[in-house]
Amino acid sequence: MFQPQKTIKNLAFIVSVFAISFSLSNFILAWTEPTATPPGNNVSTPINEGSLAQVKNGDLSATSFFDTTDPTYYINPSAPLSANLKGDVQVGGAISATKLTIDMQTSTAEGLHISRTASGPNSYLNIKDEDGNPIFKVHESGKVGIGISGEPGAALDVNGDIKASGAIKLGDTASTCNETTRGTTKYVQGGTGVADSVYYCKKNVADAYSWEGVISPGIQIFTVSDTWIKPSGYSADDLVSIQCWGAGGGGGGAYSPAGGPYLSGSGGGGGGYSSIQVPSSTVSLTVVVTVGLGGVGGVGGVGSDGGDGGDSSFGGVLTAVGGGGGGGGLSGIGGIGGTGDTANGVGGVAGGNGGNAGGVDGGAGGAVSCCFHNGSSGEVPGGGGGGAIPAWSGGSGAAGYCIVTYL
């Protein structure tokens, strides 16, 4: 008798045996015999938590890497603080004992490059001591500060002394002497036949700022009133040379009434010159030096006289008298040259008289101006101002001058 259910079970069993036999045959055919004696050519051990060293030849990706003994030390490339390392960092070369070492070896690339894509308030490099005091800074403005908090005030700003084994070269770009540039030193190259000069910006006793020439500690040049301080390093027998020039008088203004007559002004007188040499022992430690101011030019049109030039003096040792102001258009008399001091061994020379109206020469004082403009200013030291052609003002007299030199 035919039994369907039993037949189906027998067929299923036969199919299952056939499938298993087919799979085993494929497995046996796919098996490859080992090429080395065990344990050679074993499959690499997967990365795990074991204590043995492990090597992975391909890339390894992870969000963070932490120190297993102290997780406060880590590397996380995408975090705001990407790394916190406890030990030293070495880039190239032999291991050293510094916190950060960069050994460029034979590389031609930059050893350290710091830059950014936009400006900001923070410095590129800022080094401080254990108490937070500033040591060295490269500000985002490009200025370098040593011992400076905040932004350095110059390309190089040093809080402390500077010692140089080589030369310190000065530029000549500084032009303004004021409270901001006080203490600035500049070097100016002279042209053909003219010596180079060094100047520094200083404030005098009247709180006025001016450039003062610097040649050596034994030479002091005064273009404005100030106090001379005796330098150290000289003996009592060394001679001190003192020279002063009085200021020039201002040129007279032209007289130009309606309908005429038009009368020219006269030139101001030149300042007098005085000089003396005395032993250092006879000169006080400090001496007030007065430098005369140039006379103001007379006003054009009304024909007023030019102002007298101020006297220049070195304490009570000597005085150089300023030149007289030139006469206005109504008088036409040139200013009288200032006199030099001749007392107590002082050698004095009088300044030239100013030119009279009409062009009569007057020596070192300014002559009459020409060609319808204000009278020319006098030349330093102590030149008188030029007189003016009608309707114009007289030129100002030049300021005085004093030079004190240890010989």
Protein backbone atom coordinates (compact mmCIF):
# COMPACT_ATOMS: atom_id res chain seq x y z
CA MET A 1 0.00 0.00 0.00
CA PHE A 2 1.30 3.49 -1.03
CA GLN A 3 2.02 5.80 1.97
CA PRO A 4 2.55 9.46 0.85
CA GLN A 5 3.75 10.80 4.19
CA LYS A 6 6.49 8.24 4.55
CA THR A 7 7.60 8.84 0.99
CA ILE A 8 7.93 12.61 1.59
CA LYS A 9 10.01 12.03 4.74
CA ASN A 10 12.34 9.73 2.86
CA LEU A 11 12.80 12.28 0.07
CA ALA A 12 13.56 15.05 2.58
CA PHE A 13 16.15 12.90 4.28
CA ILE A 14 17.83 12.08 0.97
CA VAL A 15 17.93 15.79 -0.04
CA SER A 16 19.43 16.75 3.33
CA VAL A 17 22.17 14.15 3.06
CA PHE A 18 22.95 15.34 -0.46
CA ALA A 19 23.19 19.01 0.64
CA ILE A 20 25.48 18.21 3.55
CA SER A 21 27.69 16.11 1.32
CA PHE A 22 27.92 18.95 -1.22
CA SER A 23 28.88 21.51 1.46
CA LEU A 24 31.56 19.28 2.94
CA SER A 25 33.04 18.70 -0.48
CA ASN A 26 33.29 22.45 -1.16
CA PHE A 27 34.87 23.04 2.28
CA ILE A 28 37.41 20.31 1.67
CA LEU A 29 38.23 21.74 -1.76
CA ALA A 30 38.61 25.33 -0.32
CA TRP A 31 40.97 24.35 2.48
CA THR A 32 44.60 25.38 1.93
CA GLU A 33 47.46 23.56 3.52
CA PRO A 34 49.62 25.69 5.96
CA THR A 35 52.74 27.16 4.33
CA ALA A 36 54.81 27.27 7.52
CA THR A 37 55.31 25.20 10.62
CA PRO A 38 52.99 26.37 13.44
CA PRO A 39 52.81 28.97 14.89
CA GLY A 40 54.29 30.67 11.79
CA ASN A 41 51.97 32.68 9.52
CA ASN A 42 49.24 32.73 12.14
CA VAL A 43 46.40 35.21 11.64
CA SER A 44 47.12 38.59 13.40
CA THR A 45 45.65 38.93 16.86
CA PRO A 46 42.72 41.40 16.97
CA ILE A 47 43.27 44.60 18.99
CA ASN A 48 42.19 43.82 22.52
CA GLU A 49 42.68 44.89 26.12
CA GLY A 50 45.63 42.62 26.71
CA SER A 51 48.92 43.76 28.23
CA LEU A 52 51.06 42.69 25.25
CA ALA A 53 52.30 45.18 22.64
CA GLN A 54 50.21 45.16 19.47
CA VAL A 55 50.85 46.34 15.93
CA LYS A 56 48.33 47.46 13.33
CA ASN A 57 49.60 48.22 9.84
CA GLY A 58 46.46 49.99 8.65
CA ASP A 59 44.64 53.10 9.87
CA LEU A 60 42.92 53.17 13.25
CA SER A 61 40.04 55.58 13.88
CA ALA A 62 38.74 56.67 17.26
CA THR A 63 37.18 59.77 18.79
CA SER A 64 39.70 59.98 21.64
CA PHE A 65 42.73 58.17 23.04
CA PHE A 66 43.14 58.17 26.82
CA ASP A 67 45.98 57.19 29.12
CA THR A 68 44.82 53.99 30.82
CA THR A 69 46.58 54.91 34.06
CA ASP A 70 45.45 58.55 34.16
CA PRO A 71 42.58 59.51 31.83
CA THR A 72 43.23 63.25 32.36
CA TYR A 73 45.90 62.84 29.69
CA TYR A 74 44.45 62.28 26.24
CA ILE A 75 44.42 63.07 22.52
CA ASN A 76 41.19 64.19 20.86
CA PRO A 77 41.83 65.88 17.49
CA SER A 78 38.39 67.49 17.19
CA ALA A 79 38.10 68.80 20.77
CA PRO A 80 38.77 72.48 21.66
CA LEU A 81 41.67 71.22 23.79
CA SER A 82 42.94 68.55 21.44
CA ALA A 83 45.65 67.09 23.64
CA ASN A 84 46.81 67.04 27.24
CA LEU A 85 50.25 65.46 27.58
CA LYS A 86 52.21 64.94 30.76
CA GLY A 87 55.65 64.21 29.36
CA ASP A 88 58.06 65.85 26.94
CA VAL A 89 57.41 66.26 23.22
CA GLN A 90 60.11 65.39 20.69
CA VAL A 91 59.97 66.09 16.94
CA GLY A 92 62.89 64.47 15.14
CA GLY A 93 66.43 63.82 16.33
CA ALA A 94 67.72 62.19 19.49
CA ILE A 95 65.68 62.27 22.66
CA SER A 96 66.46 65.34 24.78
CA ALA A 97 65.52 66.48 28.26
CA THR A 98 63.49 69.54 27.18
CA LYS A 99 59.71 69.83 27.30
CA LEU A 100 59.55 70.53 23.56
CA THR A 101 62.30 69.68 21.09
CA ILE A 102 62.19 70.24 17.33
CA ASP A 103 65.18 68.80 15.50
CA MET A 104 65.01 69.89 11.85
CA GLN A 105 67.89 67.58 10.90
CA THR A 106 68.35 67.95 7.12
CA SER A 107 64.88 69.35 6.43
CA THR A 108 64.62 72.64 4.53
CA ALA A 109 61.11 73.36 5.87
CA GLU A 110 60.41 75.85 8.66
CA GLY A 111 61.10 74.54 12.12
CA LEU A 112 58.11 76.29 13.70
CA HIS A 113 55.36 78.17 11.90
CA ILE A 114 52.67 80.15 13.74
CA SER A 115 49.95 81.96 11.80
CA ARG A 116 46.23 82.54 11.69
CA THR A 117 43.60 83.47 9.14
CA ALA A 118 42.09 86.47 10.96
CA SER A 119 43.28 89.11 13.41
CA GLY A 120 42.49 88.77 17.10
CA PRO A 121 43.33 90.15 20.54
CA ASN A 122 45.72 87.39 21.57
CA SER A 123 49.46 87.16 21.12
CA TYR A 124 51.12 84.61 18.86
CA LEU A 125 53.53 83.67 21.64
CA ASN A 126 53.33 84.55 25.33
CA ILE A 127 55.79 83.22 27.94
CA LYS A 128 55.30 83.89 31.66
CA ASP A 129 57.05 82.85 34.88
CA GLU A 130 55.60 80.73 37.69
CA ASP A 131 53.86 83.79 39.16
CA GLY A 132 52.28 84.86 35.89
CA ASN A 133 54.70 87.72 35.27
CA PRO A 134 55.44 88.45 31.59
CA ILE A 135 58.78 87.25 30.21
CA PHE A 136 58.53 87.26 26.42
CA LYS A 137 55.72 88.07 24.03
CA VAL A 138 55.12 88.24 20.28
CA HIS A 139 51.98 90.36 20.01
CA GLU A 140 49.42 89.95 17.23
CA SER A 141 50.49 93.41 15.97
CA GLY A 142 53.95 91.98 15.26
CA LYS A 143 55.55 93.90 18.15
CA VAL A 144 57.88 92.06 20.51
CA GLY A 145 57.79 92.68 24.25
CA ILE A 146 60.27 91.59 26.93
CA GLY A 147 58.84 91.89 30.43
CA ILE A 148 55.84 93.78 29.00
CA SER A 149 52.17 93.31 29.95
CA GLY A 150 49.63 94.13 27.25
CA GLU A 151 50.61 95.37 23.82
CA PRO A 152 54.26 96.45 23.43
CA GLY A 153 54.64 100.16 22.75
CA ALA A 154 57.15 99.75 19.92
CA ALA A 155 58.50 97.14 17.50
CA LEU A 156 60.73 96.07 20.41
CA ASP A 157 59.66 97.10 23.91
CA VAL A 158 61.97 96.09 26.76
CA ASN A 159 61.18 96.53 30.44
CA GLY A 160 64.73 96.66 31.76
CA ASP A 161 68.28 97.28 30.63
CA ILE A 162 69.68 96.32 27.22
CA LYS A 163 73.21 95.00 26.83
CA ALA A 164 74.62 94.60 23.33
CA SER A 165 77.98 93.11 22.40
CA GLY A 166 77.61 94.55 18.91
CA ALA A 167 76.49 97.87 17.50
CA ILE A 168 72.97 99.28 17.84
CA LYS A 169 72.08 101.10 14.64
CA LEU A 170 69.70 104.06 14.73
CA GLY A 171 67.41 105.26 11.97
CA ASP A 172 66.54 108.82 10.99
CA THR A 173 62.79 108.42 10.46
CA ALA A 174 61.79 110.08 13.74
CA SER A 175 60.80 113.68 12.99
CA THR A 176 58.56 114.86 15.80
CA CYS A 177 59.81 115.50 19.32
CA ASN A 178 56.96 115.54 21.83
CA GLU A 179 55.64 113.76 24.91
CA THR A 180 55.02 110.60 22.91
CA THR A 181 58.50 110.41 21.33
CA ARG A 182 60.33 111.62 24.44
CA GLY A 183 63.59 109.68 24.83
CA THR A 184 63.72 108.74 21.13
CA THR A 185 67.18 108.82 19.56
CA LYS A 186 67.79 109.29 15.87
CA TYR A 187 70.84 109.22 13.62
CA VAL A 188 71.01 111.57 10.64
CA GLN A 189 73.58 111.09 7.90
CA GLY A 190 75.24 114.24 6.67
CA GLY A 191 75.69 115.03 3.00
CA THR A 192 78.96 115.72 1.24
CA GLY A 193 81.23 117.70 3.53
CA VAL A 194 78.70 117.53 6.40
CA ALA A 195 79.28 115.39 9.50
CA ASP A 196 76.72 112.86 10.66
CA SER A 197 74.66 113.80 13.72
CA VAL A 198 72.90 112.02 16.58
CA TYR A 199 69.93 113.60 18.34
CA TYR A 200 67.67 112.68 21.23
CA CYS A 201 64.24 114.02 22.14
CA LYS A 202 64.14 115.63 25.59
CA LYS A 203 62.01 117.91 27.74
CA ASN A 204 63.54 121.03 29.27
CA VAL A 205 62.73 122.90 32.49
CA ALA A 206 59.99 124.84 30.69
CA ASP A 207 58.28 121.55 29.72
CA ALA A 208 59.08 122.20 26.06
CA TYR A 209 60.32 119.35 23.84
CA SER A 210 63.16 119.59 21.34
CA TRP A 211 65.84 117.53 19.60
CA GLU A 212 69.23 117.87 21.29
CA GLY A 213 72.45 116.95 19.55
CA VAL A 214 74.58 114.19 21.06
CA ILE A 215 78.24 113.93 20.17
CA SER A 216 79.91 112.65 23.35
CA PRO A 217 79.32 112.95 27.11
CA GLY A 218 81.70 115.93 27.06
CA ILE A 219 79.69 117.90 24.49
CA GLN A 220 76.23 119.29 25.16
CA ILE A 221 74.32 121.41 22.64
CA PHE A 222 71.44 123.64 23.74
CA THR A 223 68.86 124.88 21.25
CA VAL A 224 66.36 125.75 23.99
CA SER A 225 66.80 126.83 27.59
CA ASP A 226 67.71 124.01 29.94
CA THR A 227 70.09 123.00 32.76
CA TRP A 228 73.67 121.90 32.08
CA ILE A 229 74.82 118.99 34.26
CA LYS A 230 78.54 118.46 34.72
CA PRO A 231 79.45 115.02 33.31
CA SER A 232 81.53 112.54 35.29
CA GLY A 233 84.93 111.22 34.28
CA TYR A 234 86.73 114.56 33.91
CA SER A 235 89.35 116.07 36.23
CA ALA A 236 89.24 119.48 37.91
CA ASP A 237 91.99 120.74 35.61
CA ASP A 238 90.19 119.85 32.38
CA LEU A 239 89.10 122.89 30.43
CA VAL A 240 85.48 123.61 29.63
CA SER A 241 84.73 125.57 26.45
CA ILE A 242 81.51 127.59 26.58
CA GLN A 243 80.02 129.26 23.50
CA CYS A 244 76.72 131.10 23.15
CA TRP A 245 74.97 133.02 20.39
CA GLY A 246 72.23 135.55 21.05
CA ALA A 247 69.00 135.31 19.06
CA GLY A 248 68.42 137.40 15.94
CA GLY A 249 66.05 140.33 15.81
CA GLY A 250 62.91 140.17 13.73
CA GLY A 251 62.66 141.99 10.44
CA GLY A 252 60.58 145.14 10.23
CA GLY A 253 57.15 145.02 8.64
CA ALA A 254 56.32 147.03 5.52
CA TYR A 255 54.26 150.23 5.68
CA SER A 256 51.40 150.20 3.18
CA PRO A 257 48.86 152.96 3.76
CA ALA A 258 45.94 153.40 1.40
CA GLY A 259 47.16 155.43 -1.55
CA GLY A 260 50.83 155.11 -0.47
CA PRO A 261 53.60 155.82 -0.04
CA TYR A 262 54.69 152.17 0.40
CA LEU A 263 57.76 151.73 2.57
CA SER A 264 59.76 148.51 3.05
CA GLY A 265 60.81 147.17 6.44
CA SER A 266 64.41 146.68 7.50
CA GLY A 267 66.32 143.52 8.45
CA GLY A 268 66.77 142.48 12.07
CA GLY A 269 70.20 142.52 13.71
CA GLY A 270 72.19 139.34 14.17
CA GLY A 271 72.75 137.98 17.68
CA GLY A 272 76.09 138.53 19.42
CA TYR A 273 78.61 135.73 20.06
CA SER A 274 80.49 135.03 23.31
CA SER A 275 82.98 132.30 24.25
CA ILE A 276 85.36 131.40 27.08
CA GLN A 277 87.45 128.48 28.33
CA VAL A 278 87.61 127.87 32.07
CA PRO A 279 88.90 125.05 34.34
CA SER A 280 86.29 122.48 35.24
CA SER A 281 86.87 123.21 38.94
CA THR A 282 85.41 126.72 38.50
CA VAL A 283 82.12 125.51 37.05
CA SER A 284 79.21 124.44 39.25
CA LEU A 285 77.74 120.93 39.08
CA THR A 286 74.63 122.37 37.43
CA VAL A 287 74.25 125.61 35.50
CA VAL A 288 71.12 127.19 34.05
CA VAL A 289 71.53 127.71 30.30
CA THR A 290 69.31 130.34 28.68
CA VAL A 291 68.83 130.26 24.93
CA GLY A 292 67.35 133.43 23.50
CA LEU A 293 64.22 133.33 21.38
CA GLY A 294 64.24 134.93 17.96
CA GLY A 295 62.53 138.29 17.60
CA VAL A 296 59.10 138.31 15.98
CA GLY A 297 58.83 139.97 12.57
CA GLY A 298 57.02 143.29 12.32
CA VAL A 299 53.44 143.27 11.03
CA GLY A 300 52.98 144.14 7.40
CA GLY A 301 50.79 147.04 6.35
CA VAL A 302 51.15 149.03 9.57
CA GLY A 303 54.96 149.04 9.31
CA SER A 304 55.71 147.95 12.89
CA ASP A 305 59.25 147.26 14.08
CA GLY A 306 60.54 143.72 14.46
CA GLY A 307 61.01 142.36 17.97
CA ASP A 308 64.44 142.17 19.61
CA GLY A 309 66.14 138.78 19.83
CA GLY A 310 66.59 137.29 23.29
CA ASP A 311 69.94 137.00 25.11
CA SER A 312 71.66 133.63 25.50
CA SER A 313 73.74 132.89 28.59
CA PHE A 314 75.55 130.21 30.57
CA GLY A 315 74.67 131.03 34.17
CA GLY A 316 76.65 134.09 35.22
CA VAL A 317 79.72 133.03 33.26
CA LEU A 318 78.90 134.73 29.96
CA THR A 319 76.08 136.33 27.97
CA ALA A 320 75.53 136.84 24.26
CA VAL A 321 73.11 139.70 23.57
CA GLY A 322 70.32 139.26 21.06
CA GLY A 323 70.06 141.38 17.94
CA GLY A 324 67.77 144.38 17.72
CA GLY A 325 64.58 144.26 15.71
CA GLY A 326 64.56 145.81 12.27
CA GLY A 327 62.75 149.12 11.82
CA GLY A 328 59.35 149.12 10.24
CA GLY A 329 58.60 150.89 7.00
CA LEU A 330 58.34 154.28 8.67
CA SER A 331 61.89 154.26 10.06
CA GLY A 332 63.74 152.06 7.58
CA ILE A 333 66.66 151.52 9.99
CA GLY A 334 68.15 148.05 10.23
CA GLY A 335 68.30 146.31 13.59
CA ILE A 336 71.50 146.72 15.59
CA GLY A 337 73.55 143.56 15.97
CA GLY A 338 73.74 142.10 19.43
CA THR A 339 76.95 142.54 21.39
CA GLY A 340 79.27 139.86 22.66
CA ASP A 341 80.38 139.60 26.28
CA THR A 342 83.93 140.90 26.81
CA ALA A 343 84.12 140.95 30.62
CA ASN A 344 86.31 138.63 32.70
CA GLY A 345 88.25 137.18 29.81
CA VAL A 346 85.20 136.39 27.67
CA GLY A 347 85.76 136.78 23.94
CA GLY A 348 82.84 138.57 22.31
CA VAL A 349 81.86 139.44 18.76
CA ALA A 350 78.94 141.67 17.88
CA GLY A 351 76.29 140.46 15.49
CA GLY A 352 75.88 142.20 12.16
CA ASN A 353 73.42 145.04 11.81
CA GLY A 354 70.25 144.39 9.85
CA GLY A 355 69.93 145.72 6.33
CA ASN A 356 68.30 149.13 6.00
CA ALA A 357 65.22 149.62 3.88
CA GLY A 358 66.27 149.93 0.26
CA GLY A 359 68.65 147.00 0.38
CA VAL A 360 71.71 148.44 2.15
CA ASP A 361 73.71 145.48 3.41
CA GLY A 362 73.99 145.07 7.12
CA GLY A 363 76.36 142.20 7.78
CA ALA A 364 75.07 139.06 9.49
CA GLY A 365 71.60 140.49 10.03
CA GLY A 366 68.85 139.77 7.50
CA ALA A 367 68.62 142.03 4.47
CA VAL A 368 65.47 143.33 2.85
CA SER A 369 63.15 140.76 1.33
CA CYS A 370 62.17 140.74 -2.29
CA CYS A 371 59.41 139.96 -4.60
CA PHE A 372 56.24 140.43 -2.56
CA HIS A 373 56.35 137.97 0.29
CA ASN A 374 57.15 137.99 3.99
CA GLY A 375 60.72 138.64 5.02
CA SER A 376 62.94 135.57 5.25
CA SER A 377 63.56 134.07 8.67
CA GLY A 378 67.05 134.29 10.09
CA GLU A 379 69.37 131.29 10.07
CA VAL A 380 70.39 129.49 13.27
CA PRO A 381 72.22 130.54 15.31
CA GLY A 382 71.15 134.12 15.81
CA GLY A 383 70.48 135.36 12.28
CA GLY A 384 68.26 138.41 12.00
CA GLY A 385 64.96 138.24 10.14
CA GLY A 386 64.63 139.88 6.73
CA GLY A 387 62.66 143.07 6.24
CA ALA A 388 59.49 143.03 4.16
CA ILE A 389 58.42 144.55 0.87
CA PRO A 390 55.23 146.64 1.17
CA ALA A 391 52.12 144.93 2.54
CA TRP A 392 54.11 142.01 3.92
CA SER A 393 55.45 141.12 7.39
CA GLY A 394 59.06 140.92 8.47
CA GLY A 395 60.81 137.57 8.92
CA SER A 396 61.41 136.14 12.39
CA GLY A 397 64.85 136.18 13.92
CA ALA A 398 66.57 132.85 14.52
CA ALA A 399 66.89 131.47 18.03
CA GLY A 400 70.16 131.53 19.92
CA TYR A 401 72.44 128.59 20.65
CA CYS A 402 74.87 127.37 23.31
CA ILE A 403 77.53 124.66 23.17
CA VAL A 404 79.46 123.42 26.22
CA THR A 405 82.46 121.21 25.49
CA TYR A 406 85.07 119.48 27.64
CA LEU A 407 88.43 119.83 25.91
